[in-house]
Coordinates of C-alpha atoms in Angstrom, one line a residue:
L7 CA -2.0 27.3 -29.8
K8 CA -2.4 29.7 -32.7
A9 CA -2.7 32.5 -30.2
G10 CA 0.7 31.5 -28.6
G11 CA -0.9 30.1 -25.5
A12 CA -0.9 26.7 -23.8
Y13 CA -4.0 24.5 -23.3
L14 CA -5.2 22.6 -20.2
P15 CA -7.7 19.9 -21.0
L16 CA -10.6 19.7 -18.6
D17 CA -13.0 16.8 -18.9
P18 CA -16.5 18.0 -18.1
A19 CA -17.3 14.6 -16.6
Y20 CA -14.8 15.1 -13.8
P21 CA -16.2 16.0 -10.3
K22 CA -16.5 19.8 -9.8
E23 CA -14.0 19.7 -6.8
R24 CA -11.3 18.2 -9.1
L25 CA -12.0 20.7 -11.9
S26 CA -11.9 23.6 -9.4
Y27 CA -8.5 22.4 -8.1
M28 CA -7.0 22.1 -11.6
L29 CA -8.2 25.6 -12.6
K30 CA -6.9 27.1 -9.4
D31 CA -3.6 25.2 -9.4
S32 CA -2.8 25.9 -13.0
G33 CA -3.5 29.6 -12.7
A34 CA -5.6 29.5 -15.9
A35 CA -6.7 33.0 -17.0
L36 CA -9.2 32.0 -19.8
L37 CA -11.7 29.2 -19.8
L38 CA -13.2 28.1 -23.1
A39 CA -16.4 26.0 -22.6
Q40 CA -19.1 24.6 -24.8
P41 CA -22.7 25.7 -24.0
G42 CA -24.0 23.8 -20.9
C43 CA -20.6 23.2 -19.3
S44 CA -20.4 25.0 -16.0
A45 CA -17.2 26.6 -14.6
P46 CA -16.9 25.7 -10.9
S47 CA -15.4 28.5 -8.8
F48 CA -13.5 30.0 -11.7
S49 CA -12.5 33.6 -11.1
G50 CA -10.9 34.3 -14.6
E51 CA -12.5 35.1 -17.9
M52 CA -14.9 32.6 -19.4
L53 CA -15.7 32.4 -23.1
E54 CA -18.6 30.2 -24.2
V55 CA -17.8 28.6 -27.6
D56 CA -20.6 27.3 -29.9
M57 CA -18.7 25.2 -32.4
A58 CA -21.7 25.0 -34.7
S59 CA -22.0 28.8 -35.1
L60 CA -18.2 29.3 -35.4
A61 CA -18.0 26.8 -38.2
S62 CA -20.3 29.0 -40.3
E63 CA -18.5 32.3 -39.6
K64 CA -15.4 33.6 -41.2
A65 CA -12.8 34.9 -38.7
E66 CA -12.2 38.6 -39.1
N67 CA -8.8 38.7 -37.4
D68 CA -7.0 35.3 -38.0
V69 CA -3.6 36.3 -36.6
F70 CA -1.0 33.6 -35.9
T71 CA 1.2 34.3 -32.9
P72 CA 4.3 32.1 -33.2
A73 CA 5.6 30.5 -30.1
D74 CA 9.3 29.6 -29.6
G75 CA 10.4 26.0 -28.8
C76 CA 10.6 26.7 -25.0
S77 CA 7.1 28.1 -24.8
L78 CA 4.5 26.0 -22.9
A79 CA 2.2 23.9 -25.2
Y80 CA 0.0 22.1 -22.8
V81 CA -0.5 20.9 -19.2
I82 CA -2.0 17.5 -18.5
Y83 CA -2.8 16.5 -14.9
T84 CA -2.0 13.0 -13.6
S85 CA -2.7 11.3 -10.3
G86 CA -0.6 12.4 -7.3
S87 CA 0.2 10.4 -4.1
T88 CA -0.4 13.5 -1.9
G89 CA -4.2 13.4 -2.6
K90 CA -4.0 16.1 -5.3
P91 CA -3.3 15.6 -9.0
K92 CA -0.2 17.2 -10.4
G93 CA 0.2 19.0 -13.7
V94 CA 2.8 17.9 -16.2
A95 CA 4.1 20.9 -18.3
V96 CA 5.1 20.1 -21.9
E97 CA 6.8 22.6 -24.2
H98 CA 6.4 23.0 -27.9
R99 CA 9.9 21.6 -28.7
Q100 CA 9.1 18.4 -26.7
A101 CA 5.8 17.9 -28.5
V102 CA 7.3 18.6 -31.9
F103 CA 10.2 16.3 -31.2
F104 CA 7.8 13.4 -30.4
L105 CA 5.4 14.0 -33.3
T106 CA 8.2 14.3 -35.9
G107 CA 9.8 11.1 -34.4
M108 CA 6.5 9.2 -34.9
Q109 CA 6.4 10.4 -38.5
R110 CA 9.9 9.1 -39.1
Q111 CA 9.3 5.8 -37.5
F112 CA 5.7 5.2 -38.8
P113 CA 5.4 7.5 -41.8
L114 CA 1.8 8.5 -42.7
Q115 CA 0.8 9.1 -46.3
E116 CA -1.8 11.6 -47.6
D117 CA -4.4 8.8 -47.9
D118 CA -4.1 7.8 -44.2
I119 CA -6.9 8.6 -41.8
V120 CA -6.2 8.7 -38.1
M121 CA -9.1 8.0 -35.7
V122 CA -9.3 10.6 -32.9
K123 CA -11.0 8.7 -30.1
T124 CA -9.0 9.3 -26.9
S125 CA -10.2 11.9 -24.4
F126 CA -8.1 15.0 -24.7
S127 CA -7.4 14.8 -21.0
F128 CA -5.3 11.7 -21.7
D129 CA -1.8 12.2 -23.2
A130 CA -2.4 9.7 -26.1
S131 CA -4.7 12.3 -27.6
V132 CA -1.7 14.5 -28.5
W133 CA -0.6 12.4 -31.4
Q134 CA -4.1 11.7 -32.5
L135 CA -4.9 15.4 -32.6
F136 CA -1.7 16.6 -34.4
W137 CA 0.3 13.8 -36.0
W138 CA -1.8 13.6 -39.2
S139 CA -1.3 17.2 -40.1
L140 CA 2.5 16.7 -40.6
S141 CA 2.0 14.6 -43.7
G142 CA -1.2 16.0 -45.2
A143 CA -3.1 13.0 -44.0
S144 CA -6.6 13.2 -42.5
A145 CA -8.3 12.8 -39.1
Y146 CA -11.7 11.3 -38.3
L147 CA -13.2 12.5 -35.0
L148 CA -15.2 9.7 -33.5
P149 CA -18.6 11.0 -32.2
P150 CA -18.7 11.5 -28.4
G151 CA -19.7 8.3 -26.6
W152 CA -18.7 6.0 -29.5
E153 CA -15.3 5.4 -27.9
K154 CA -16.9 3.2 -25.3
D155 CA -18.7 1.0 -27.8
P156 CA -16.5 -1.4 -29.8
A157 CA -19.4 -2.1 -32.2
L158 CA -19.6 1.6 -33.2
I159 CA -15.8 1.8 -33.4
V160 CA -15.8 -1.1 -35.9
K161 CA -18.6 0.6 -37.8
A162 CA -16.7 3.8 -38.0
I163 CA -13.5 2.1 -39.2
H164 CA -15.3 0.4 -42.0
Q165 CA -17.4 3.4 -43.1
E166 CA -14.7 6.1 -42.8
K167 CA -11.8 3.9 -44.1
V168 CA -9.7 4.5 -41.0
T169 CA -6.1 3.4 -41.3
T170 CA -4.7 4.2 -37.9
A171 CA -6.2 3.8 -34.4
H172 CA -5.3 3.5 -30.7
F173 CA -6.6 1.3 -28.0
I174 CA -5.6 0.6 -24.4
P175 CA -5.0 -3.1 -24.1
A176 CA -8.1 -3.6 -21.8
M177 CA -10.3 -2.2 -24.6
L178 CA -8.4 -4.1 -27.4
N179 CA -10.0 -7.4 -26.5
S180 CA -13.5 -6.0 -26.7
F181 CA -12.6 -4.5 -30.1
L182 CA -11.4 -7.9 -31.3
D183 CA -14.7 -9.5 -30.2
Q184 CA -16.5 -7.1 -32.6
A185 CA -13.9 -7.5 -35.3
E186 CA -14.4 -11.2 -35.2
M187 CA -18.2 -10.9 -35.3
K188 CA -18.1 -8.4 -38.2
A189 CA -15.3 -10.1 -40.0
L190 CA -13.3 -6.9 -40.0
G191 CA -10.2 -8.7 -41.2
D192 CA -11.7 -9.2 -44.6
G193 CA -10.4 -6.2 -46.6
T194 CA -10.1 -3.8 -43.7
S195 CA -8.7 -0.4 -44.3
L196 CA -6.7 -0.5 -41.0
K197 CA -2.9 -0.5 -41.5
R198 CA -1.7 0.0 -37.9
V199 CA -3.1 -0.2 -34.4
F200 CA -1.2 1.3 -31.4
A201 CA -1.8 -0.3 -28.0
G202 CA -0.5 1.6 -25.0
G203 CA -1.3 2.9 -21.5
E204 CA -0.7 -0.4 -19.8
P205 CA 1.1 -3.7 -20.5
L206 CA -0.2 -5.7 -23.5
A207 CA -0.9 -9.3 -22.7
P208 CA 0.7 -11.9 -25.1
H209 CA -2.6 -13.8 -25.6
V210 CA -4.3 -10.5 -26.7
A211 CA -1.5 -9.9 -29.2
A212 CA -1.7 -13.4 -30.5
R213 CA -5.5 -13.1 -31.0
F214 CA -5.0 -9.8 -32.8
A215 CA -2.5 -11.4 -35.2
S216 CA -5.0 -14.2 -35.9
L217 CA -7.9 -12.0 -36.6
L218 CA -6.1 -9.1 -38.3
P219 CA -3.0 -10.6 -39.9
Q220 CA -2.5 -7.7 -42.3
V221 CA -2.6 -5.0 -39.6
S222 CA 0.5 -3.9 -37.7
L223 CA 0.2 -4.0 -33.9
I224 CA 2.5 -1.5 -32.1
H225 CA 3.0 -1.6 -28.3
G226 CA 3.8 1.9 -27.0
Y227 CA 5.3 2.9 -23.7
G228 CA 5.8 6.2 -22.1
P229 CA 4.7 8.4 -19.2
T230 CA 3.2 11.9 -19.6
E231 CA 6.4 13.3 -18.3
A232 CA 8.2 12.0 -21.4
T233 CA 5.7 13.5 -23.9
V234 CA 3.3 10.6 -24.6
D235 CA 5.5 7.7 -25.7
A236 CA 9.3 7.1 -25.3
A237 CA 9.4 3.6 -26.9
F238 CA 7.6 1.5 -29.4
Y239 CA 7.6 -2.2 -30.2
V240 CA 6.2 -3.6 -33.4
L241 CA 4.9 -7.1 -32.8
D242 CA 5.9 -10.1 -34.8
P243 CA 3.6 -13.2 -34.3
E244 CA 6.4 -15.7 -35.0
R245 CA 9.1 -14.0 -32.9
D246 CA 6.7 -13.2 -30.0
R247 CA 4.9 -16.6 -29.8
D248 CA 6.7 -17.8 -26.7
R249 CA 7.2 -14.6 -24.8
L250 CA 5.9 -14.3 -21.3
R251 CA 5.8 -10.5 -21.6
I252 CA 5.5 -8.2 -24.6
P253 CA 8.6 -5.8 -24.7
I254 CA 8.1 -2.1 -24.6
G255 CA 10.6 -1.9 -27.4
K256 CA 13.3 0.5 -28.3
P257 CA 13.6 4.3 -27.8
V258 CA 11.7 6.6 -30.2
P259 CA 14.1 8.6 -32.5
G260 CA 16.0 11.0 -30.4
A261 CA 15.1 9.5 -27.0
R262 CA 17.4 7.5 -24.7
L263 CA 16.5 4.8 -22.2
Y264 CA 18.6 3.9 -19.3
V265 CA 18.3 0.9 -16.9
L266 CA 20.1 2.0 -13.8
D267 CA 20.7 0.7 -10.2
A268 CA 20.2 2.8 -7.0
H269 CA 23.6 4.5 -7.6
L270 CA 22.7 5.4 -11.2
A271 CA 25.1 2.8 -12.6
V272 CA 24.1 1.1 -15.9
Q273 CA 22.7 -2.4 -15.4
P274 CA 23.9 -5.2 -17.7
C275 CA 21.6 -7.0 -20.1
G276 CA 19.1 -9.2 -18.3
V277 CA 19.5 -7.5 -14.9
A278 CA 16.5 -5.5 -13.5
G279 CA 16.9 -1.9 -12.6
E280 CA 14.9 1.4 -12.6
L281 CA 14.1 2.8 -16.0
Y282 CA 15.1 6.4 -16.8
I283 CA 14.1 8.4 -19.9
A284 CA 16.4 11.1 -21.5
G285 CA 16.4 13.1 -24.7
A286 CA 14.5 15.9 -26.2
G287 CA 11.1 14.5 -25.2
V288 CA 11.5 15.0 -21.4
A289 CA 8.9 17.5 -20.2
R290 CA 9.6 20.8 -18.5
G291 CA 8.5 19.4 -15.2
Y292 CA 5.5 19.7 -12.8
L293 CA 3.6 22.9 -12.8
N294 CA 4.1 24.8 -9.5
R295 CA 5.9 21.8 -8.0
P296 CA 9.6 22.8 -7.9
A297 CA 10.6 20.3 -5.2
L298 CA 8.8 17.4 -6.9
T299 CA 10.3 18.4 -10.3
E300 CA 13.8 18.4 -8.8
E301 CA 13.2 14.9 -7.3
R302 CA 12.0 13.3 -10.5
F303 CA 13.8 15.2 -13.3
L304 CA 17.5 14.7 -12.7
E305 CA 20.7 15.7 -14.4
D306 CA 21.7 13.2 -17.0
P307 CA 25.0 11.7 -15.8
F308 CA 26.0 10.6 -19.4
Y309 CA 25.1 13.8 -21.3
P310 CA 26.2 17.1 -19.6
D311 CA 23.5 19.9 -19.4
E312 CA 20.7 17.5 -20.2
R313 CA 18.0 15.9 -18.0
M314 CA 16.5 12.5 -17.5
Y315 CA 13.2 11.5 -15.9
K316 CA 13.1 8.9 -13.1
T317 CA 10.1 6.8 -14.1
G318 CA 9.7 4.5 -11.0
D319 CA 9.3 1.6 -13.5
L320 CA 11.4 -1.6 -13.2
A321 CA 12.8 -2.9 -16.5
R322 CA 15.6 -4.8 -18.1
W323 CA 17.4 -5.0 -21.4
L324 CA 16.8 -8.1 -23.5
P325 CA 19.5 -9.6 -25.7
D326 CA 17.8 -8.4 -28.9
G327 CA 18.1 -4.8 -27.8
N328 CA 14.5 -4.3 -26.6
I329 CA 13.5 -3.4 -23.1
E330 CA 11.1 -5.4 -21.0
F331 CA 8.8 -3.8 -18.4
L332 CA 8.8 -5.7 -15.1
G333 CA 6.6 -3.5 -12.8
R334 CA 6.8 -0.6 -10.4
T335 CA 9.2 0.4 -7.6
D336 CA 6.3 2.1 -5.7
D337 CA 2.5 1.7 -5.4
Q338 CA 1.6 3.5 -8.6
V339 CA -0.5 1.4 -11.0
K340 CA -1.9 1.5 -14.5
I341 CA -5.6 0.5 -14.6
R342 CA -7.4 0.6 -17.9
G343 CA -4.7 2.9 -19.3
Y344 CA -5.0 5.4 -16.4
R345 CA -2.1 6.1 -14.1
I346 CA -3.3 6.0 -10.6
E347 CA -1.7 6.7 -7.2
P348 CA -3.6 4.6 -4.6
G349 CA -2.3 7.1 -2.0
E350 CA -4.3 9.9 -3.6
I351 CA -7.5 7.9 -3.2
E352 CA -6.6 7.1 0.4
A353 CA -6.1 10.8 1.2
V354 CA -9.5 11.6 -0.3
L355 CA -11.1 8.8 1.7
R356 CA -9.6 10.0 5.0
G357 CA -10.9 13.5 4.2
I358 CA -14.5 12.3 4.1
E359 CA -16.4 13.2 7.3
G360 CA -17.3 10.0 9.2
I361 CA -14.5 7.9 8.0
R362 CA -12.1 6.9 10.8
E363 CA -9.5 5.0 8.8
A364 CA -9.0 4.0 5.2
A365 CA -6.7 2.1 2.9
V366 CA -6.6 1.4 -0.8
T367 CA -4.9 -1.6 -2.5
V368 CA -4.7 -3.1 -5.9
R369 CA -5.9 -6.7 -6.3
T370 CA -5.8 -9.1 -9.2
D371 CA -8.3 -11.7 -7.9
S372 CA -10.5 -11.3 -11.0
G373 CA -7.5 -11.8 -13.4
E374 CA -7.0 -8.0 -13.9
P375 CA -5.8 -5.2 -11.6
E376 CA -8.6 -3.6 -9.7
L377 CA -8.7 -1.0 -7.0
C378 CA -10.0 -2.1 -3.6
A379 CA -10.9 0.4 -0.9
Y380 CA -11.2 -0.4 2.8
A381 CA -13.0 2.0 5.0
E382 CA -14.1 2.2 8.7
G383 CA -17.0 4.5 9.8
L384 CA -19.4 4.6 6.9
R385 CA -21.5 2.2 4.9
R386 CA -20.0 1.3 1.5
N387 CA -22.8 2.8 -0.5
E388 CA -22.3 6.1 1.3
V389 CA -18.5 5.9 0.7
R390 CA -19.1 5.3 -3.0
T391 CA -21.5 8.3 -3.3
Q392 CA -18.9 10.6 -1.6
L393 CA -16.1 9.3 -3.8
E394 CA -18.1 9.9 -7.0
R395 CA -18.4 13.5 -5.9
L396 CA -14.7 13.9 -5.4
L397 CA -12.9 11.7 -7.9
P398 CA -13.2 10.9 -11.6
G399 CA -14.9 7.6 -12.6
Y400 CA -11.7 5.8 -13.4
M401 CA -10.4 6.3 -9.8
I402 CA -13.5 4.9 -8.1
P403 CA -12.5 1.6 -6.5
A404 CA -14.2 -1.5 -8.0
H405 CA -14.7 -2.9 -4.5
I406 CA -15.4 -1.1 -1.2
I407 CA -15.1 -3.2 2.0
E408 CA -16.4 -2.1 5.4
M409 CA -13.8 -2.7 8.1
E410 CA -14.2 -3.0 11.9
R411 CA -10.9 -4.5 12.8
W412 CA -7.6 -3.9 10.9
P413 CA -4.8 -6.5 10.5
V414 CA -1.5 -5.2 11.8
T415 CA 2.1 -6.3 11.7
P416 CA 4.0 -7.1 14.9
S417 CA 5.4 -3.6 14.8
G418 CA 1.8 -2.2 14.8
K419 CA 1.7 -1.1 11.2
L420 CA -1.1 -1.9 8.8
D421 CA -0.6 -5.4 7.3
R422 CA -1.8 -4.7 3.7
N423 CA -1.2 -8.3 2.7
A424 CA -3.7 -9.5 5.3
L425 CA -6.5 -7.2 4.2
P426 CA -9.6 -9.4 3.2
A427 CA -10.2 -10.1 -0.5
P428 CA -13.5 -8.9 -1.9
D429 CA -15.7 -12.0 -2.3
G430 CA -18.0 -10.1 -4.6
A431 CA -21.1 -11.9 -3.3
A432 CA -24.3 -10.0 -2.8
D433 CA -25.6 -9.5 0.7
E434 CA -27.8 -12.4 1.7
E435 CA -30.6 -10.0 2.8
T436 CA -30.8 -8.3 -0.6
Y437 CA -30.0 -11.2 -2.9
T438 CA -32.9 -12.0 -5.3
A439 CA -32.5 -15.1 -7.5
P440 CA -33.2 -15.0 -11.3
R441 CA -36.8 -15.9 -12.1
N442 CA -36.6 -17.0 -15.8
V443 CA -34.3 -18.3 -18.4
T444 CA -33.3 -14.8 -19.7
E445 CA -32.3 -13.6 -16.2
M446 CA -30.5 -16.9 -15.4
K447 CA -28.4 -16.6 -18.6
L448 CA -27.7 -12.9 -18.0
A449 CA -26.7 -13.5 -14.4
Q450 CA -24.2 -16.1 -15.5
L451 CA -22.8 -13.7 -18.1
W452 CA -22.4 -11.1 -15.3
E453 CA -20.5 -13.6 -13.1
D454 CA -18.2 -14.5 -16.0
V455 CA -17.4 -10.8 -16.7
L456 CA -17.2 -9.6 -13.1
K457 CA -15.3 -12.8 -11.9
N458 CA -17.5 -13.0 -8.8
G459 CA -20.9 -14.2 -7.8
P460 CA -23.7 -15.1 -7.2
V461 CA -25.4 -12.2 -8.9
G462 CA -29.0 -11.2 -7.9
I463 CA -31.4 -9.6 -10.3
H464 CA -31.4 -6.3 -8.4
D465 CA -27.5 -6.1 -8.1
N466 CA -25.9 -3.0 -9.7
F467 CA -23.3 -3.9 -12.3
F468 CA -21.1 -1.0 -11.4
D469 CA -21.4 -1.5 -7.7
R470 CA -20.2 -5.0 -8.1
G471 CA -16.9 -3.9 -9.7
G472 CA -18.1 -3.3 -13.3
H473 CA -16.8 -0.4 -15.4
S474 CA -17.0 0.8 -19.0
L475 CA -14.6 -1.8 -20.3
K476 CA -16.3 -4.7 -18.5
A477 CA -19.6 -3.3 -19.8
T478 CA -18.3 -3.6 -23.4
A479 CA -17.3 -7.2 -22.7
L480 CA -20.8 -7.8 -21.4
V481 CA -22.4 -6.4 -24.5
S482 CA -20.2 -8.7 -26.7
R483 CA -21.3 -11.8 -24.7
I484 CA -24.9 -10.8 -24.8
A485 CA -24.7 -10.5 -28.6
K486 CA -23.3 -14.1 -28.8
E487 CA -25.7 -15.6 -26.2
F488 CA -29.0 -13.9 -27.2
D489 CA -28.3 -12.7 -30.8
V490 CA -29.2 -9.2 -29.7
Q491 CA -27.0 -6.1 -30.1
V492 CA -27.6 -4.2 -26.9
P493 CA -26.3 -0.6 -27.1
L494 CA -23.6 0.1 -24.5
K495 CA -25.7 3.1 -23.1
D496 CA -28.4 0.6 -22.1
V497 CA -26.0 -1.1 -19.7
F498 CA -25.5 2.3 -18.0
A499 CA -29.2 3.1 -18.1
H500 CA -30.3 -0.4 -16.9
P501 CA -27.4 -1.6 -14.7
T502 CA -29.3 -4.5 -13.1
V503 CA -30.0 -8.0 -14.4
E504 CA -33.8 -7.3 -14.2
G505 CA -33.5 -4.1 -16.1
L506 CA -31.1 -5.5 -18.8
A507 CA -33.3 -8.6 -19.2
S508 CA -36.2 -6.4 -20.1
V509 CA -34.0 -4.6 -22.7
I510 CA -33.0 -8.0 -24.2
R511 CA -36.6 -9.2 -24.4
E512 CA -37.6 -6.1 -26.2
G513 CA -34.6 -6.2 -28.6
T514 CA -35.6 -6.1 -32.3
D515 CA -33.2 -9.0 -33.1
S516 CA -34.1 -11.0 -30.1
P517 CA -35.7 -14.5 -30.3
Y518 CA -37.1 -13.8 -26.8
E519 CA -40.2 -11.7 -27.0
A520 CA -42.3 -10.6 -24.1
M521 CA -45.7 -12.4 -24.1
K522 CA -48.6 -10.0 -23.8
P523 CA -52.3 -10.8 -23.2
T524 CA -54.4 -10.4 -26.3
E525 CA -57.8 -8.7 -26.4
Q526 CA -61.0 -10.5 -25.3
R527 CA -63.0 -12.2 -28.1
E528 CA -65.3 -15.2 -28.6
A529 CA -63.0 -17.1 -31.0
Y530 CA -59.3 -16.9 -31.8
P531 CA -57.3 -17.9 -34.9
V532 CA -55.7 -21.4 -34.5
S533 CA -52.1 -22.2 -34.8
S534 CA -50.5 -24.6 -37.3
A535 CA -50.1 -27.2 -34.6
Q536 CA -53.8 -26.8 -33.6
K537 CA -54.9 -27.2 -37.3
R538 CA -52.9 -30.4 -37.5
I539 CA -54.6 -31.8 -34.4
Y540 CA -58.0 -30.9 -35.8
V541 CA -57.3 -32.7 -39.1
L542 CA -56.2 -35.8 -37.3
Q543 CA -59.3 -35.6 -35.1
Q544 CA -61.5 -35.6 -38.1
L545 CA -59.8 -38.6 -39.6
E546 CA -60.5 -40.6 -36.4
D547 CA -64.3 -40.2 -36.8
G548 CA -64.7 -37.6 -34.1
G549 CA -62.6 -39.3 -31.4
T550 CA -60.9 -37.1 -28.9
G551 CA -57.8 -39.3 -28.4
Y552 CA -54.4 -38.0 -29.6
N553 CA -51.2 -40.0 -29.6
M554 CA -48.1 -38.3 -28.3
P555 CA -45.4 -40.9 -28.4
A556 CA -42.8 -40.9 -25.6
V557 CA -40.4 -43.3 -23.9
L558 CA -39.7 -43.3 -20.1
E559 CA -36.7 -45.2 -18.8
L560 CA -37.3 -46.4 -15.2
E561 CA -34.5 -47.5 -13.0
G562 CA -34.7 -49.8 -10.0
K563 CA -37.0 -52.7 -9.0
L564 CA -40.4 -52.5 -10.7
D565 CA -43.6 -52.7 -8.6
P566 CA -46.3 -53.7 -11.2
E567 CA -49.2 -52.9 -8.9
R568 CA -48.1 -49.4 -8.1
L569 CA -47.3 -48.7 -11.8
D570 CA -50.8 -50.0 -12.8
R571 CA -52.4 -47.9 -10.1
A572 CA -50.5 -44.8 -11.4
F573 CA -51.9 -45.2 -14.9
K574 CA -55.4 -45.7 -13.6
E575 CA -55.2 -42.5 -11.6
L576 CA -54.3 -40.6 -14.7

């Protein structure tokens, strides 16, 4: 940015095919990479950047090249229904408009500390990276990997005196589990928490207010095409107690929100329509996609020479002046904060050699939206392996179902409503039941988190529909059930019940310790119970009898002879 260029964030964890496409599609000329990060099929100039050595060097030529407001600031790629991601181009003036609007609405002070925890390939990172600098506040960069572990997040908030943080709603519940266990509400430094990326459930908001009553919870809404967020709603526990949905709020300063019908006429209060976003935050458009840009970025019928973005979201105005999100007009979904086009996953599936037909749907059988893929021609494990090579982790379906016959409508089209639900049960041939108390309790925790079962000890947590957020929920439940703090990385390293049970047994805080044979010897130290028995035996003049009182309640008609015979046989 100081050099006057624009940046394109590339997550090294993405599959190489996806990174190659983004580099080629964007036309990037220079690639900056940390040591160890490979550049797949990149024909431009690459510069390896060692941040540790740079920090100790003084720049010889620190020249600032100012960019005008219409210059490109960054490009962030989002899911596309055609099977390829599309790049959203945002200019400096749009980013500055949004950041200054946030500062006016939620003014930071010099003593504020913003936690930077969102991947820079996600648009919420924009305000975390730059907002604090407008007011002389500070930023704390959460160490890599800590963003997946709520226990480490709580630790960082406490130690670093963080005042401002962001969570996707799916992660917020896991954070609250840890906040409750660590009593974070007692004198916490937190002032405000932003929740965005997907709708915030009322019960989660109510729990937040109960555990952290002094902290403001702010519900944010906005697509990448509108430069991060276009609306905010500050929650009020009393006012929002009986709401079925948490509103997305009112426009950020300088933005305009319209609820329009199919003819672009304004819908009255309470009537559903499509949501459009206008104002200075509307992005330039899609990179190298003029037709798609023209389709989604329209002329504003109410403000000449300005544009508005067609979101595809259904919404309505509420009497109090807030807007309520109602759903989508197409198949696009938000899962764990990521915007996903099921059509893109379908296109990738159909491109895999050996797959004859494929479909992708979103199901809520487990209580939360999950991707479910249906494929004909390959075994599900092979399909998953191929998808992991082609798609980022958040786009891998939680369930993959092998199909032989497809349900169709009377007109011959695929009947998506009749596609089978994933039962989540393990294959009978591979199911192995738990063998001890630890594995039984752990299997039950898995079933509670995954919302399916039964779970065998060799089942893979992530093959059964688990993901990073469910893993954090599992870690919280393990801590409560076993009194052991299992690091999140151990769930990824030992993703079976058998493997995780061994970690729990070896945990330093665990009451369950593995029993190991001791060395051979002629005599062994006696336990306290054995000492007591020995003392009692000495008091009884060397007798070997020992009284262990017990009561047995027998039901039914008594047969004295059989009872007497049973005692004699003992």
